[in-house]
Coordinates of C-alpha atoms in Angstrom, one line a residue:
M1 CA 0.1 11.0 -27.0
K2 CA 3.6 11.2 -29.3
R3 CA 4.2 6.9 -29.7
I4 CA 7.4 5.5 -29.9
N5 CA 7.8 2.3 -32.4
P6 CA 6.8 -0.5 -30.3
F7 CA 9.3 -2.0 -31.9
I8 CA 12.0 -0.1 -30.6
C9 CA 9.8 -0.3 -27.0
T10 CA 10.5 -3.9 -27.1
I11 CA 13.6 -3.7 -27.8
C12 CA 14.6 -1.4 -25.2
L13 CA 12.4 -2.7 -22.3
F14 CA 13.1 -6.5 -22.8
A15 CA 16.7 -6.7 -25.1
G16 CA 17.7 -3.9 -24.4
L17 CA 17.2 -2.6 -20.7
L18 CA 20.7 -4.6 -20.1
T19 CA 22.9 -2.1 -21.9
M20 CA 20.6 1.4 -21.6
S21 CA 21.5 4.0 -18.4
G22 CA 19.2 4.7 -15.6
C23 CA 17.4 1.2 -16.0
S24 CA 20.6 -1.4 -16.7
D25 CA 18.9 -4.0 -13.9
F26 CA 15.5 -3.8 -13.9
W27 CA 15.6 -7.4 -14.9
D28 CA 17.7 -7.9 -11.6
P29 CA 17.3 -5.2 -9.0
E30 CA 20.6 -3.9 -6.6
T31 CA 19.8 -1.8 -3.8
D32 CA 23.7 -0.4 -3.8
D33 CA 24.0 0.9 -7.6
E34 CA 24.4 5.3 -7.3
F35 CA 23.6 8.1 -9.6
N36 CA 25.3 10.1 -12.4
G37 CA 22.9 13.0 -11.9
D38 CA 24.7 14.3 -14.9
E39 CA 23.7 11.6 -17.6
G40 CA 20.9 13.6 -19.3
F41 CA 17.9 11.9 -21.2
S42 CA 18.6 13.3 -25.1
T43 CA 15.7 10.7 -26.2
N44 CA 11.8 9.6 -25.4
T45 CA 12.7 6.1 -25.4
E46 CA 15.9 7.3 -22.5
M47 CA 13.2 9.5 -20.8
Y48 CA 10.4 6.5 -20.8
T49 CA 13.4 3.8 -19.1
G50 CA 15.4 6.0 -16.9
F51 CA 11.4 5.4 -14.8
L52 CA 11.7 2.5 -15.0
G53 CA 15.7 3.1 -13.0
I54 CA 13.2 3.9 -10.6
M55 CA 10.8 0.9 -11.1
T56 CA 13.3 -1.7 -9.7
K57 CA 14.3 0.6 -6.7
M58 CA 11.1 0.1 -5.5
Q59 CA 11.2 -3.1 -6.6
A60 CA 14.0 -3.8 -4.5
V61 CA 11.6 -2.4 -1.0
G62 CA 9.0 -3.7 -1.8
D63 CA 8.9 -6.5 1.1
K64 CA 11.1 -3.9 3.3
E65 CA 8.0 -3.2 5.3
I66 CA 6.1 -6.3 5.7
L67 CA 9.9 -8.1 7.7
L68 CA 10.1 -5.0 9.2
T69 CA 6.7 -4.0 11.0
E70 CA 5.5 -7.7 10.7
A71 CA 8.6 -8.9 12.9
R72 CA 7.4 -6.0 15.4
G73 CA 4.1 -6.4 14.9
E74 CA 0.3 -9.1 16.4
L75 CA 0.8 -11.7 14.5
I76 CA 4.4 -13.1 13.9
E77 CA 6.9 -14.2 15.1
P78 CA 10.2 -15.0 15.0
T79 CA 10.7 -19.4 14.2
D80 CA 13.2 -21.4 16.0
E81 CA 15.7 -21.2 12.5
S82 CA 15.2 -17.3 12.4
N83 CA 18.0 -14.6 13.1
N84 CA 19.2 -12.1 15.1
E85 CA 18.3 -9.4 13.2
L86 CA 14.2 -11.0 13.4
I87 CA 14.8 -11.7 17.5
A88 CA 15.4 -8.3 17.7
L89 CA 12.8 -6.6 15.6
N90 CA 10.3 -8.4 17.5
N91 CA 11.9 -8.2 21.3
Y92 CA 11.3 -4.4 20.3
D93 CA 16.0 -3.5 20.6
Q94 CA 16.0 -0.1 21.5
N95 CA 19.9 -0.3 18.5
L96 CA 19.1 -1.3 15.5
Q97 CA 21.6 0.5 13.6
T98 CA 23.3 -2.3 13.0
N99 CA 19.6 -4.2 11.5
S100 CA 19.5 -4.6 8.2
Y101 CA 15.9 -5.1 8.5
A102 CA 15.4 -1.3 10.2
N103 CA 17.9 0.1 8.0
P104 CA 16.0 2.6 5.7
Q105 CA 18.5 3.3 3.3
G106 CA 16.5 1.3 0.3
Y107 CA 13.9 3.8 1.3
Y108 CA 16.6 7.0 0.5
E109 CA 17.7 4.6 -3.1
V110 CA 14.1 5.6 -4.5
I111 CA 13.8 8.7 -3.2
I112 CA 17.6 9.7 -5.1
A113 CA 16.7 8.0 -7.8
C114 CA 13.5 10.3 -8.5
N115 CA 15.4 14.0 -7.5
D116 CA 18.0 12.4 -9.8
Y117 CA 15.0 11.5 -12.3
L118 CA 13.4 14.7 -12.4
S119 CA 16.1 16.5 -12.2
N120 CA 16.9 15.0 -15.6
M121 CA 13.7 15.1 -16.4
R122 CA 13.7 18.6 -16.1
E123 CA 16.7 19.6 -17.9
Y124 CA 15.3 17.4 -21.0
R125 CA 11.9 19.1 -21.4
S126 CA 14.0 22.1 -23.3
R127 CA 14.6 19.4 -25.6
P128 CA 12.5 19.7 -29.0
N129 CA 11.9 16.8 -29.8
V130 CA 10.5 15.7 -26.1
D131 CA 6.9 14.3 -25.8
T132 CA 4.7 16.7 -23.5
E133 CA 2.7 14.2 -22.9
A134 CA 4.3 12.0 -21.7
W135 CA 7.5 14.5 -20.5
E136 CA 4.7 15.3 -17.5
S137 CA 3.0 12.0 -16.9
L138 CA 5.9 10.5 -16.1
V139 CA 6.7 13.6 -13.8
S140 CA 3.5 13.2 -11.9
S141 CA 4.3 9.6 -11.5
A142 CA 8.1 10.1 -10.6
L143 CA 7.0 12.3 -8.2
R144 CA 4.0 10.6 -6.2
V145 CA 7.0 7.1 -5.9
K146 CA 9.0 10.3 -3.9
V147 CA 6.0 11.1 -1.2
W148 CA 5.0 7.5 -1.6
T149 CA 8.0 6.3 0.4
Y150 CA 7.7 9.6 2.5
K151 CA 5.1 8.7 3.6
T152 CA 6.5 5.4 3.9
L153 CA 9.2 5.9 6.2
A154 CA 7.3 8.3 8.3
E155 CA 4.1 5.7 9.5
I156 CA 7.6 3.3 9.9
Y157 CA 9.9 5.4 11.5
G158 CA 7.7 8.5 12.8
R159 CA 10.7 11.2 10.9
A160 CA 13.3 11.6 7.8
V161 CA 15.8 13.1 5.9
W162 CA 13.7 15.1 3.0
F163 CA 16.2 16.6 0.8
D164 CA 15.1 17.7 -3.1
D165 CA 18.9 17.7 -4.7
A166 CA 20.2 15.4 -6.9
I167 CA 23.2 13.5 -4.8
T168 CA 24.5 10.0 -6.2
Q169 CA 24.2 7.6 -3.1
V170 CA 23.2 7.2 0.3
T171 CA 26.4 8.1 2.5
D172 CA 25.5 12.5 0.9
I173 CA 22.3 12.3 3.5
K174 CA 24.6 14.6 6.3
P175 CA 23.2 17.6 9.0
G176 CA 22.9 20.9 6.1
D177 CA 20.5 23.1 5.0
K178 CA 19.6 20.9 2.2
F179 CA 18.6 17.7 4.7
Q180 CA 16.0 18.6 6.8
M181 CA 14.9 16.2 9.4
L182 CA 11.2 16.6 9.9
D183 CA 9.1 14.8 12.1
L184 CA 6.1 13.2 11.9
S185 CA 3.9 16.2 11.7
Q186 CA 6.3 17.9 9.7
L187 CA 6.7 15.0 7.4
V188 CA 3.3 15.0 6.8
D189 CA 3.0 18.9 5.7
K190 CA 5.9 18.3 3.4
C191 CA 4.5 15.2 1.4
L192 CA 0.9 17.0 0.6
Q193 CA 2.2 20.5 -0.5
T194 CA 4.9 18.0 -2.5
L195 CA 1.5 16.3 -3.9
D196 CA -0.6 20.1 -3.9
N197 CA 2.2 22.1 -6.4
G198 CA 3.7 19.2 -8.1
F199 CA 6.2 19.7 -10.0
E200 CA 7.7 22.7 -12.8
G201 CA 4.0 23.6 -13.2
V202 CA 2.9 19.7 -13.4
S203 CA 0.2 18.6 -11.7
S204 CA 1.5 15.3 -9.3
Q205 CA -2.1 13.2 -10.3
L206 CA -1.0 12.7 -13.9
D207 CA -0.2 9.5 -15.0
I208 CA 0.8 7.7 -17.6
D209 CA -0.7 4.9 -19.4
W210 CA 1.8 1.7 -20.6
Y211 CA -0.2 -0.9 -22.2
E212 CA -1.2 2.6 -24.9
W213 CA 2.9 3.0 -25.3
L214 CA 4.0 0.1 -25.2
D215 CA 0.7 -1.2 -27.0
P216 CA -0.6 1.4 -29.9
T217 CA -2.6 -0.4 -31.7
H218 CA -4.2 -2.4 -29.3
S219 CA -3.0 -5.5 -30.8
V220 CA -3.9 -7.7 -27.5
S221 CA -7.1 -6.7 -25.2
L222 CA -6.3 -5.1 -21.9
A223 CA -7.6 -7.5 -20.8
S224 CA -5.4 -10.1 -21.7
S225 CA -2.3 -7.9 -22.5
Q226 CA 1.6 -8.1 -20.2
Y227 CA 1.5 -4.5 -20.2
R228 CA -1.7 -4.0 -18.1
K229 CA 0.5 -5.0 -15.4
W230 CA 2.9 -1.9 -16.4
N231 CA 0.0 0.1 -15.1
Y232 CA -0.2 -1.5 -11.7
M233 CA 3.2 -0.1 -10.4
T234 CA 2.7 3.4 -9.4
P235 CA 1.4 4.7 -6.5
P236 CA -2.0 6.1 -7.2
Y237 CA -3.0 9.8 -6.1
A238 CA -6.4 9.1 -4.6
G239 CA -5.7 6.6 -2.1
L240 CA -2.3 9.0 -1.3
Y241 CA -3.2 11.4 -0.8
A242 CA -5.6 9.4 1.5
E243 CA -4.3 7.9 3.1
L244 CA -1.7 11.6 4.0
C245 CA -5.5 13.1 4.6
L246 CA -5.8 10.1 7.9
W247 CA -2.4 11.1 9.1
K248 CA -2.9 14.9 8.8
G249 CA -6.8 14.0 10.8
A250 CA -4.4 12.2 13.1
V251 CA -2.0 14.9 13.9
L252 CA -4.0 17.5 14.6
D253 CA -6.8 15.1 16.6
A254 CA -4.4 14.9 18.9
S255 CA -3.5 18.6 19.2
S256 CA -7.7 19.0 19.3
Q257 CA -7.6 20.9 16.1
D258 CA -9.9 20.1 13.1
A259 CA -9.1 18.6 10.9
S260 CA -12.6 18.0 8.7
S261 CA -11.4 19.1 5.9
Y262 CA -8.4 16.9 5.5
Y263 CA -11.3 14.1 6.5
K264 CA -13.2 15.7 3.8
K265 CA -10.5 15.4 1.4
A266 CA -9.6 11.3 2.4
A267 CA -13.5 9.9 1.9
D268 CA -14.1 12.2 -1.8
L269 CA -11.1 11.2 -3.1
L270 CA -11.7 7.8 -1.7
L271 CA -15.8 7.8 -3.2
Q272 CA -14.7 9.1 -6.2
A273 CA -11.8 6.7 -7.2
L274 CA -14.4 3.8 -5.7
G275 CA -17.1 4.5 -8.0
K276 CA -15.3 5.2 -11.0
Q277 CA -14.6 1.1 -11.4
I278 CA -17.5 0.4 -9.3
N279 CA -19.4 1.9 -12.5
I280 CA -16.9 0.3 -15.1
T281 CA -20.3 -1.5 -17.1
S282 CA -18.3 -3.6 -20.0
D283 CA -20.1 -6.1 -18.1
P284 CA -23.5 -5.0 -17.1
G285 CA -25.2 -6.2 -13.8
S286 CA -21.8 -9.6 -13.5
N287 CA -18.3 -7.0 -12.6
V288 CA -17.2 -7.6 -8.6
Y289 CA -14.6 -4.2 -9.1
W290 CA -13.5 -2.8 -6.7
L291 CA -17.0 -3.6 -4.3
P292 CA -16.6 -6.9 -1.7
S293 CA -19.4 -9.0 -3.1
G294 CA -20.6 -12.6 -3.1
A295 CA -17.0 -12.9 -5.5
T296 CA -15.1 -12.1 -2.7
P297 CA -14.9 -15.2 -1.6
G298 CA -14.3 -17.5 -4.4
H299 CA -11.6 -14.0 -5.7
Y300 CA -9.5 -14.2 -2.7
S301 CA -6.5 -15.7 -2.3
P302 CA -6.5 -15.2 -6.3
I303 CA -5.9 -11.9 -4.5
W304 CA -1.7 -12.7 -4.0
N305 CA -1.5 -16.9 -5.5
N306 CA -1.7 -15.2 -8.9
A307 CA 0.6 -14.2 -11.8
Q308 CA -0.1 -10.6 -11.5
P309 CA -2.0 -8.3 -9.6
Y310 CA -5.9 -9.7 -9.5
P311 CA -8.0 -6.7 -11.2
Y312 CA -11.0 -7.2 -9.0
E313 CA -8.5 -5.7 -5.8
A314 CA -5.2 -4.2 -7.5
V315 CA -5.2 -0.3 -7.3
A316 CA -1.4 -0.1 -7.1
A317 CA 0.4 -3.3 -7.1
I318 CA 4.9 -3.3 -7.3
I319 CA 5.1 -6.5 -9.8
Y320 CA 7.9 -9.6 -10.3
D321 CA 9.1 -11.7 -12.6
Y322 CA 11.4 -14.3 -11.2
T323 CA 12.6 -15.3 -14.9
H324 CA 13.6 -12.4 -15.3
N325 CA 15.6 -11.9 -11.7
Q326 CA 13.4 -10.1 -10.0
T327 CA 12.6 -11.4 -7.0
N328 CA 11.1 -10.2 -3.4
T329 CA 12.2 -12.4 -0.8
L330 CA 8.3 -13.4 0.9
L331 CA 8.5 -17.1 0.6
K332 CA 11.9 -16.9 1.7
H333 CA 10.8 -15.8 5.2
F334 CA 7.1 -17.2 5.6
S335 CA 7.8 -20.6 3.5
N336 CA 9.1 -24.6 4.8
E337 CA 9.4 -25.5 1.8
Y338 CA 13.3 -25.6 0.7
P339 CA 15.1 -23.2 -0.6
N340 CA 12.9 -21.1 2.0
E341 CA 14.3 -20.4 5.8
Y342 CA 11.4 -20.2 7.8
L343 CA 12.3 -17.9 8.8
L344 CA 8.8 -15.7 10.5
R345 CA 5.7 -17.1 11.3
P346 CA 1.8 -17.1 12.9
S347 CA 1.7 -17.0 16.4
A348 CA -0.2 -19.3 18.2
K349 CA -2.3 -15.9 19.8
G350 CA -2.7 -14.4 16.4
K351 CA -3.7 -17.2 14.3
A352 CA -6.5 -17.8 17.1
R353 CA -7.5 -13.7 16.3
F354 CA -9.0 -15.0 13.8
T355 CA -11.6 -18.2 15.1
D356 CA -12.2 -16.2 18.2
A357 CA -16.4 -15.2 17.3
T358 CA -16.0 -12.7 21.2
F359 CA -13.2 -11.2 18.3
N360 CA -13.9 -11.7 14.1
P361 CA -17.7 -12.5 15.6
G362 CA -18.8 -15.0 13.6
A363 CA -16.2 -16.2 12.4
T364 CA -14.8 -20.1 12.5
T365 CA -12.2 -22.0 10.7
S366 CA -13.7 -22.3 7.7
D367 CA -13.8 -18.8 6.9
T368 CA -12.0 -17.5 4.0
R369 CA -9.7 -15.2 5.1
Y370 CA -8.4 -18.0 7.5
K371 CA -7.6 -20.7 5.2
C372 CA -6.4 -18.1 2.7
V373 CA -3.3 -16.5 5.6
F374 CA -2.6 -19.6 7.8
G375 CA -1.0 -22.9 6.3
N376 CA 0.5 -25.8 8.4
S377 CA 2.9 -27.8 6.3
S378 CA 5.5 -30.5 7.5
G379 CA 3.2 -29.8 10.9
Q380 CA 4.2 -26.2 11.5
D381 CA 2.7 -23.6 11.2
Y382 CA 3.3 -20.9 7.8
I383 CA 1.7 -17.5 6.0
S384 CA 0.5 -18.7 3.0
K385 CA -0.7 -15.6 1.7
F386 CA 1.7 -15.4 -0.9
R387 CA 2.0 -18.6 -1.6
P388 CA -0.1 -21.6 -0.3
V389 CA 1.6 -25.5 -0.7
G390 CA 0.3 -26.5 -4.5
S391 CA -0.4 -23.0 -6.0
S392 CA -0.7 -23.6 -9.0
A393 CA 0.5 -19.7 -9.7
R394 CA 3.5 -20.8 -8.4
V395 CA 4.6 -24.3 -9.1
N396 CA 7.8 -24.1 -7.4
A397 CA 8.2 -22.6 -3.9
Y398 CA 11.7 -20.5 -5.0
Q399 CA 9.3 -18.8 -7.0
D400 CA 9.8 -15.5 -5.4
D401 CA 8.0 -13.5 -6.9
C402 CA 4.3 -12.7 -5.8
H403 CA 3.7 -8.9 -6.6
I404 CA 3.4 -6.8 -3.5
Y405 CA 0.6 -4.1 -3.3
I406 CA 1.0 -1.2 -1.9
Y407 CA -2.8 -0.1 -2.4
R408 CA -5.7 -2.2 -3.6
A409 CA -8.8 -2.5 -3.3
T410 CA -9.5 -2.9 0.2
Q411 CA -8.4 -1.0 1.1
Y412 CA -10.1 2.2 -0.1
H413 CA -12.7 0.5 1.5
M414 CA -11.0 0.4 5.1
M415 CA -9.1 4.1 5.0
L416 CA -13.2 5.6 3.1
C417 CA -14.6 3.9 7.1
E418 CA -11.5 5.8 8.6
A419 CA -12.0 8.9 7.1
L420 CA -16.3 8.9 7.2
N421 CA -16.1 7.8 11.3
H422 CA -14.3 11.0 11.8
L423 CA -16.9 12.9 9.6
K424 CA -19.6 11.1 12.1
R425 CA -21.4 9.5 8.6
F426 CA -21.6 6.4 10.7
T427 CA -24.7 4.9 9.1
A428 CA -22.2 4.9 5.6
M429 CA -19.3 4.1 7.6
N430 CA -20.7 0.9 8.9
A431 CA -22.1 -0.2 5.3
V432 CA -19.6 -0.8 4.5
L433 CA -17.6 -2.4 7.0
N434 CA -20.4 -4.8 7.9
A435 CA -23.4 -5.0 5.4
G436 CA -22.7 -3.0 2.2
V437 CA -24.5 -0.2 0.9
K438 CA -27.6 -1.2 -0.5
A439 CA -30.3 0.4 -1.6
G440 CA -33.0 1.3 0.1
D441 CA -30.9 2.2 3.3
A442 CA -32.2 5.9 5.3
D443 CA -34.9 5.6 2.7
D444 CA -33.2 5.7 -0.2
C445 CA -30.8 8.8 0.3
F446 CA -28.5 8.4 -2.1
H447 CA -28.5 11.9 -3.8
A448 CA -25.1 13.7 -3.5
E449 CA -26.7 16.7 -1.6
L450 CA -27.3 14.6 1.5
P451 CA -24.3 14.4 4.0
E452 CA -24.8 10.5 5.4
W453 CA -24.3 9.4 1.9
E454 CA -22.5 11.9 -0.2
G455 CA -19.5 10.4 -2.7
F456 CA -22.4 7.2 -3.2
A457 CA -24.4 8.3 -6.1
S458 CA -24.4 7.7 -9.2
T459 CA -22.6 9.6 -11.4
V460 CA -25.2 8.9 -13.5
D461 CA -28.0 9.0 -12.5
P462 CA -28.0 10.9 -8.9
T463 CA -31.3 8.6 -8.1
K464 CA -29.7 5.9 -8.2
C465 CA -26.2 4.2 -6.2
D466 CA -24.4 1.2 -8.4
W467 CA -22.6 0.1 -5.4
T468 CA -26.3 -1.2 -5.1
G469 CA -28.4 -4.2 -6.5
T470 CA -30.1 -1.9 -8.6
A471 CA -27.4 0.3 -10.5
N472 CA -28.4 3.4 -12.7
W473 CA -27.1 0.7 -15.6
G474 CA -30.3 -1.7 -13.9
T475 CA -29.6 -4.8 -12.1
R476 CA -26.0 -5.9 -10.4
R477 CA -25.9 -9.6 -10.0
Y478 CA -22.8 -9.0 -6.6
P479 CA -23.6 -6.2 -5.7
S480 CA -22.4 -4.2 -2.2
L481 CA -21.6 -6.8 0.7
G482 CA -19.4 -4.9 3.1
I483 CA -15.5 -5.7 3.6
R484 CA -17.0 -9.0 6.3
G485 CA -20.9 -9.5 4.9
C486 CA -18.7 -10.6 2.3
F487 CA -17.6 -13.8 3.7
T488 CA -20.0 -16.0 4.1
G489 CA -20.9 -16.4 8.6
L490 CA -19.2 -13.7 9.3
I491 CA -21.8 -11.6 11.2
P492 CA -21.2 -8.2 12.0
R493 CA -18.2 -6.0 14.0
E494 CA -19.6 -3.9 16.4
V495 CA -19.6 0.4 16.2
K496 CA -21.6 2.7 17.5
D497 CA -24.3 4.8 14.7
N498 CA -24.8 7.4 17.5
T499 CA -23.0 9.9 20.1
H500 CA -25.4 9.5 22.9
E501 CA -23.9 6.3 24.7
L502 CA -20.5 7.8 24.3
G503 CA -19.8 11.0 23.7
E504 CA -18.4 12.4 20.0
T505 CA -14.8 11.6 21.2
G506 CA -15.5 8.2 22.9
T507 CA -17.7 7.3 19.8
I508 CA -15.2 8.2 17.1
K509 CA -12.6 5.6 19.1
F510 CA -13.9 3.3 19.5
N511 CA -15.7 2.8 15.8
D512 CA -11.9 3.5 15.0
L513 CA -10.4 0.8 17.2
A514 CA -13.1 -1.4 16.0
L515 CA -11.6 -0.6 12.5
L516 CA -8.4 -1.4 13.4
D517 CA -9.0 -4.8 14.5
E518 CA -10.7 -5.5 11.0
S519 CA -7.3 -4.6 9.1
M520 CA -5.3 -6.9 11.9
L521 CA -7.7 -9.8 10.1
E522 CA -8.4 -7.8 6.6
F523 CA -4.7 -7.0 6.0
A524 CA -2.8 -9.8 8.1
A525 CA 1.1 -10.2 7.2
E526 CA 1.1 -7.4 4.2
G527 CA 2.5 -4.7 6.6
K528 CA 0.2 -2.3 6.8
V529 CA -1.4 -2.7 10.4
Y530 CA 1.6 -2.3 12.2
P531 CA 1.4 1.7 10.8
M532 CA -2.4 2.2 10.9
M533 CA -1.5 1.1 14.5
N534 CA 1.0 3.5 15.5
R535 CA -1.3 6.3 13.4
M536 CA -3.8 6.1 15.8
A537 CA -1.8 5.8 19.1
V538 CA -0.6 8.7 17.0
R539 CA -4.2 10.2 17.2
Y540 CA -4.9 9.6 20.8
S541 CA -2.0 9.5 22.3
D542 CA -2.8 6.3 24.2
A543 CA 0.8 4.0 22.8
S544 CA -1.3 1.0 24.4
I545 CA -3.5 1.0 21.9
V546 CA -0.5 -0.9 20.7
A547 CA 1.2 -2.6 23.2
D548 CA -2.7 -3.9 23.6
R549 CA -2.6 -5.9 20.8
V550 CA 0.6 -6.2 20.0
C551 CA 2.2 -7.9 22.9
G552 CA -0.6 -10.3 23.0
K553 CA 1.4 -12.6 20.7
Y554 CA 4.5 -13.5 22.7
E555 CA 4.7 -16.1 24.8
D556 CA 7.1 -15.4 28.0
E557 CA 5.7 -12.7 30.1
A558 CA 8.8 -10.9 30.8
L559 CA 8.9 -10.6 27.8
A560 CA 5.4 -9.4 26.5
A561 CA 6.3 -7.2 30.1
S562 CA 9.6 -5.9 28.5
V563 CA 7.8 -5.2 25.4
R564 CA 4.7 -3.2 27.0
G565 CA 7.0 -1.3 28.9
K566 CA 8.7 -0.1 26.0
I567 CA 5.9 0.4 23.1
M568 CA 4.4 2.7 26.4
Q569 CA 7.2 5.0 26.2
G570 CA 7.2 5.4 22.4
D571 CA 9.0 3.7 21.2
Y572 CA 6.7 2.1 18.6
W573 CA 9.3 4.2 16.1
V574 CA 11.1 1.8 14.5
P575 CA 14.4 3.0 15.9
F576 CA 17.6 4.1 13.7
D577 CA 20.1 6.7 13.2
L578 CA 18.2 8.6 10.4
M579 CA 21.6 10.3 9.7
F580 CA 25.0 9.2 7.2
Q581 CA 27.4 10.3 8.4

């Protein structure tokens, strides 16, 4: 890759960003500015900084899915200090057209930014000074941001308006040939096709290494570099494509069509991505990268309460820095410390699930996840996941710069479980979910040609699995213990390892719901559970999957009944007119 002078990089990205076109608001993102598609790129530096303009738009919507879906989800309820908009979401009101949380405008602004950028990049490609390798990587990254945004719209609203033309503002989206209203199935297909087709002959799988660009001489090691976090910014191909395959599988399952090829693609991508990180041998035997292990409990809180995304768990994240006016509103909504507003809190029944040994086998109040997710200050329960009182990473309550994970490693493990379940690889699924992958499982069949454990074998030594205590390089100090097994005291969640009792469909559904219930604990208040509920409801044409979990949080029986009725009518998608007329 051609290098840009590091001095110029520093000026452009830190001082000059305040004056450069395309990303002038990088340190202070807003969502109401317009894009001028007539302004093209004339230098490689503008090509880079133009991409950072897309990142400002992602920052602006980073907390949106969390607040929107958690307010409708199984755990969170409005506080006495809450506002009418959050209460309306909690009550599943159907008239949300003026509700700022429900309004998808911010997501469309990300898409507009991507289309504008790709249009400019198409023109810039013919310039004689273009850095071709960087051009391809940035185009690929922008394309994935666009697809990730549409995927997010799909899992919240169940539909979205697709468009590829460069426009200047959201109000330009009107009924017409170039603006296609796609339903869930069409949207998933379009996203997969876009990733398959790439852009201008460029694959959608390429990444830009910001560390290599900003510090080409490696004056600071990657582990210590402030630029390391820049590599987390873009949604990864493996996670994005795999999740879309799970959605495609759900759509096909609902119509009794064969979805096995999509589940296999998801499993293959996730195992390849996990294997690459799990096999890191720079610190043989002791690294815990992307693997639930005995080190997980001690590292669980820092996943969120840390100055940067935590390498042991971080796959991709939207990053913020309040010292540069980059903030989100998670603390404003969840924290009760001044100047935060404490608008949302954990419901009593939602919180109780964590210590209910029937729902969470082996659980006690000493469980790591329970202690991380919930806090109590001034007699009020609050979500402490993003900043517990007394935080050393965010000393002050106004430091609303907690990073928001697009994907994290345990999410890869959970998606892998879902794919394995639908491939009827129940033994492997059970291991990843519960007690971990161990040497000797299934008569030491970690060879790639054996279907149950396909993809788990070490690429270096096919007779070994690097997830276990006997990796290809020797003894691993922190082997796989499973999503649940890594936490002291928890015992395995029941899943079915054969189809004898419930039949094939019944077995797979039983296991799917077990995975969903575990996700309610592992991804609490992260905006990841409600979309998974929606996917299960689509797959089994069963809205009670959502209703049974959500309605338990309502103390008012009449409200619970009202919400259940709406969900059972199919109103688990956020209702919003997505055409801006």
